[in-house]
């Protein structure tokens, strides 16, 4: 069976109605029911009433293993990325993608045990990269090059790269830097959530073993919970020689739910 991956810029849990409501983000994650989730713009701020640490709250409410990747760390606050996974965590580290003098940026890089896939009890490793890139073309070009180094060092391990890439158009430089065989599909519009027309949020697999299309999750709750829609893909972790067809297959939501 494929694993479901999702990337979601949660805008510090502030929705399109400007209401602060972390429970809505948990509800959207329950709708998606992904095995691995990359989140951006997660905050831990003591001045926020109710749920000051979204890193801890989202891990607790989903019941998933969390790897925090804060890009901005101050005395009493953090702001950045989070990887959530149902699959066992084998290893993780953070990569600095900052380009001075602009806002600090970074990526979470984690190796997960995706299971044997055939009941033999063996291990399949997948490397997952969760990133939030900069706003400027030349800034992103340097960040793409750094991500390309991560892909080049993968060996035989499949890599899934996902996050808010802030690209307002198909960024050909990213294709070159990340290098062949880059598995990418047409990215769906995900921003702004209420009427999306920009494909800022992306999922790529190297090699391309995505089943069907990469899709935006545009439920009524998702259109309210953040200014971005989540982007979702189902991925088969096969070897390059056994990569699946690129033909589109229907999207059928799964029934399992995470607790709220």
Coordinates of C-alpha atoms in Angstrom, one line a residue:
X1 CA 0.0 0.0 0.0
X2 CA 1.2 3.6 -0.6
X3 CA 1.9 5.9 2.2
X4 CA 0.1 9.2 2.4
X5 CA 2.1 12.4 2.6
X6 CA 0.8 15.9 3.2
X7 CA 2.3 19.3 3.5
X8 CA 0.5 22.2 5.2
X9 CA 1.3 25.8 6.1
X10 CA -0.8 26.3 9.1
X11 CA -0.3 30.1 9.5
X12 CA 0.3 29.8 13.3
X13 CA -3.3 28.3 13.5
X14 CA -4.8 31.6 12.5
X15 CA -7.6 31.1 10.0
X16 CA -9.1 33.1 7.2
X17 CA -11.5 34.6 9.7
X18 CA -8.5 35.8 11.7
X19 CA -9.5 33.5 14.6
X20 CA -6.8 31.6 16.5
X21 CA -8.1 28.0 16.6
X22 CA -5.5 25.1 16.7
X23 CA -8.3 22.6 17.0
X24 CA -9.3 23.3 13.4
X25 CA -5.8 22.4 12.2
X26 CA -6.2 19.1 14.1
X27 CA -9.6 18.6 12.4
X28 CA -8.1 19.1 8.9
X29 CA -5.3 16.6 9.7
X30 CA -7.9 14.1 10.7
X31 CA -9.7 14.6 7.4
X32 CA -6.5 14.0 5.5
X33 CA -5.4 11.0 7.6
X34 CA -1.8 11.1 6.3
X35 CA 1.0 8.8 7.5
X36 CA 3.6 11.6 7.2
X37 CA 2.9 15.4 7.5
X38 CA 5.1 18.4 7.0
X39 CA 3.9 21.6 8.7
X40 CA 5.2 25.1 8.3
X41 CA 4.6 28.3 10.3
X42 CA 4.2 26.4 13.6
X43 CA 4.6 28.7 16.6
X44 CA 5.4 28.5 20.3
X45 CA 4.7 31.8 21.9
X46 CA 4.0 32.4 25.6
X47 CA 1.8 35.4 24.9
X48 CA -0.8 33.3 23.1
X49 CA -3.6 32.4 25.4
X50 CA -4.9 28.8 25.6
X51 CA -2.4 26.9 23.6
X52 CA 1.0 28.7 23.6
X53 CA 3.1 25.7 22.3
X54 CA 1.7 24.5 19.0
X55 CA 4.6 22.1 18.5
X56 CA 3.6 20.1 21.6
X57 CA -0.1 20.5 21.1
X58 CA -0.2 19.1 17.5
X59 CA 2.0 16.1 18.5
X60 CA -0.2 15.3 21.4
X61 CA -3.5 15.7 19.6
X62 CA -2.5 13.7 16.5
X63 CA -0.7 11.0 18.5
X64 CA 2.2 11.1 16.0
X65 CA 5.9 11.3 16.5
X66 CA 7.0 14.9 16.1
X67 CA 10.4 16.4 14.9
X68 CA 10.5 20.1 15.5
X69 CA 12.5 22.3 13.1
X70 CA 12.2 25.9 14.4
X71 CA 13.8 28.4 12.1
X72 CA 13.4 31.4 14.5
X73 CA 14.4 30.8 18.1
X74 CA 14.1 33.6 20.7
X75 CA 14.3 33.5 24.4
X76 CA 10.7 32.4 25.0
X77 CA 9.4 31.5 21.5
X78 CA 10.0 29.3 18.5
X79 CA 8.7 29.5 14.9
X80 CA 9.2 27.0 12.1
X81 CA 8.6 23.6 10.7
X82 CA 7.4 20.3 12.1
X83 CA 7.5 16.7 10.8
X84 CA 4.7 14.5 12.1
X85 CA 4.9 10.7 11.4
X86 CA 3.1 7.5 12.2
X87 CA 6.1 5.5 10.8
X88 CA 9.0 4.8 13.2
X89 CA 11.6 7.5 13.3
X90 CA 15.2 6.2 12.5
X91 CA 17.2 9.5 12.4
X92 CA 16.7 13.2 12.0
X93 CA 18.6 16.5 11.7
X94 CA 18.0 20.1 10.8
X95 CA 19.4 21.9 7.7
X96 CA 19.9 25.6 7.7
X97 CA 18.6 27.1 4.5
X98 CA 19.0 30.8 5.6
X99 CA 20.2 33.4 3.2
X100 CA 21.4 36.6 4.9
X101 CA 20.0 39.1 5.5
X102 CA 16.6 37.6 5.0
X103 CA 14.3 35.7 7.3
X104 CA 15.8 32.5 8.7
X105 CA 14.7 29.4 6.8
X106 CA 15.3 25.7 7.3
X107 CA 14.4 22.1 6.7
X108 CA 13.7 19.0 8.7
X109 CA 15.5 15.9 7.3
X110 CA 14.3 12.6 8.7
X111 CA 14.8 8.9 7.9
X112 CA 11.7 6.8 8.5
X113 CA 11.0 3.1 8.6
X114 CA 8.3 2.7 6.0
X115 CA 7.8 -1.0 6.7
X116 CA 8.6 -4.0 4.5
X117 CA 5.5 -3.7 2.3
X118 CA 5.3 -7.5 1.9
X119 CA 4.8 -8.8 5.4
X120 CA 8.4 -10.1 5.6
X121 CA 9.3 -8.0 8.6
X122 CA 12.1 -6.2 6.8
X123 CA 12.8 -2.5 6.8
X124 CA 12.3 0.1 4.1
X125 CA 13.9 3.5 4.7
X126 CA 12.5 6.7 3.2
X127 CA 14.1 10.1 3.7
X128 CA 11.6 12.9 4.2
X129 CA 12.5 16.6 3.8
X130 CA 10.1 19.3 5.1
X131 CA 11.1 22.8 4.1
X132 CA 9.9 26.4 3.9
X133 CA 11.7 28.4 1.3
X134 CA 12.2 32.1 0.8
X135 CA 10.3 34.8 -1.0
X136 CA 12.9 35.8 -3.5
X137 CA 13.9 34.0 -6.7
X138 CA 17.7 34.1 -6.1
X139 CA 17.2 33.2 -2.4
X140 CA 15.2 30.1 -3.4
X141 CA 17.9 29.2 -6.0
X142 CA 20.5 28.8 -3.3
X143 CA 18.0 26.9 -1.2
X144 CA 17.2 24.6 -4.1
X145 CA 20.9 23.9 -4.6
X146 CA 21.2 22.9 -0.9
X147 CA 18.2 20.6 -1.2
X148 CA 19.8 19.1 -4.3
X149 CA 22.8 18.2 -2.3
X150 CA 20.5 16.2 0.1
X151 CA 18.9 14.4 -2.9
X152 CA 22.3 13.6 -4.4
X153 CA 23.5 12.1 -1.1
X154 CA 20.5 9.7 -0.8
X155 CA 22.1 6.6 -2.4
X156 CA 19.4 4.1 -3.0
X157 CA 17.0 5.6 -0.4
X158 CA 13.9 7.2 -1.9
X159 CA 13.4 10.8 -0.9
X160 CA 10.1 12.8 -0.5
X161 CA 10.5 16.6 -0.5
X162 CA 7.6 18.7 0.6
X163 CA 6.8 22.1 1.9
X164 CA 6.0 25.7 1.2
X165 CA 8.3 26.5 -1.7
X166 CA 6.9 30.0 -2.2
X167 CA 7.2 29.6 -6.0
X168 CA 4.7 31.7 -7.9
X169 CA 5.4 29.8 -11.2
X170 CA 7.0 26.5 -12.2
X171 CA 10.5 27.1 -11.0
X172 CA 12.8 25.5 -13.7
X173 CA 15.9 26.2 -11.6
X174 CA 14.5 24.0 -8.9
X175 CA 14.2 21.2 -11.4
X176 CA 17.8 21.5 -12.4
X177 CA 19.2 21.8 -8.9
X178 CA 17.2 18.9 -7.5
X179 CA 18.3 16.9 -10.5
X180 CA 17.2 13.7 -12.2
X181 CA 15.3 11.6 -11.6
X182 CA 13.1 14.2 -10.0
X183 CA 9.6 12.9 -9.5
X184 CA 7.2 15.8 -9.6
X185 CA 3.7 16.3 -10.8
X186 CA 1.7 19.4 -11.7
X187 CA 1.3 21.2 -8.4
X188 CA -2.2 22.2 -7.4
X189 CA -3.1 25.7 -6.4
X190 CA -3.1 26.0 -2.6
X191 CA -3.0 29.7 -1.8
X192 CA -5.0 31.6 -0.7
X193 CA -7.2 28.9 0.8
X194 CA -10.5 30.6 0.2
X195 CA -9.9 31.0 -3.6
X196 CA -6.6 29.3 -4.5
X197 CA -4.7 30.2 -7.6
X198 CA -1.0 30.0 -6.6
X199 CA 0.8 26.7 -6.3
X200 CA 3.1 27.5 -3.4
X201 CA 3.0 24.1 -1.6
X202 CA 4.5 21.1 -3.3
X203 CA 5.4 17.4 -2.9
X204 CA 8.1 15.7 -4.9
X205 CA 9.3 12.1 -4.8
X206 CA 12.7 10.9 -6.0
X207 CA 12.2 8.5 -7.8
X208 CA 8.7 9.3 -8.9
X209 CA 6.5 6.7 -7.3
X210 CA 3.5 9.0 -6.6
X211 CA 0.2 7.2 -7.2
X212 CA -2.1 9.4 -9.1
X213 CA -2.1 13.2 -8.8
X214 CA -0.8 15.5 -6.2
X215 CA -3.9 17.2 -4.9
X216 CA -5.0 20.1 -2.7
X217 CA -7.3 19.1 0.2
X218 CA -10.1 21.7 -0.2
X219 CA -12.7 20.8 2.4
X220 CA -14.8 23.4 4.0
X221 CA -12.8 23.2 7.2
X222 CA -9.5 23.5 5.4
X223 CA -10.7 26.6 3.6
X224 CA -11.2 28.2 7.0
X225 CA -8.4 26.9 9.2
X226 CA -5.4 28.5 7.5
X227 CA -4.5 30.8 4.6
X228 CA -3.0 27.8 2.8
X229 CA -4.7 24.5 1.7
X230 CA -2.9 21.3 2.5
X231 CA -1.4 19.4 -0.4
X232 CA -1.6 15.6 -0.4
X233 CA 0.0 12.7 -2.3
X234 CA 0.0 8.9 -2.0
X235 CA 3.4 7.5 -2.7
X236 CA 4.6 3.9 -3.3
X237 CA 8.2 3.4 -2.0
X238 CA 9.5 1.3 -4.8
X239 CA 12.9 1.2 -6.5
X240 CA 13.5 3.4 -9.6
X241 CA 13.2 0.3 -11.9
X242 CA 9.8 -0.5 -10.5
X243 CA 8.4 3.1 -10.4
X244 CA 4.7 3.2 -10.9
X245 CA 2.9 4.6 -13.9
X246 CA 2.3 8.4 -13.9
X247 CA -1.4 7.9 -14.9
X248 CA -3.9 9.6 -12.7
X249 CA -5.9 7.5 -10.3
X250 CA -9.0 8.5 -8.4
X251 CA -8.6 9.9 -4.9
X252 CA -10.5 7.9 -2.3
X253 CA -10.4 9.2 1.3
X254 CA -9.4 6.7 3.9
X255 CA -11.6 6.1 6.9
X256 CA -9.1 6.0 9.8
X257 CA -9.1 9.1 12.0
X258 CA -6.7 10.6 14.4
X259 CA -8.0 11.6 17.8
X260 CA -9.1 15.2 18.4

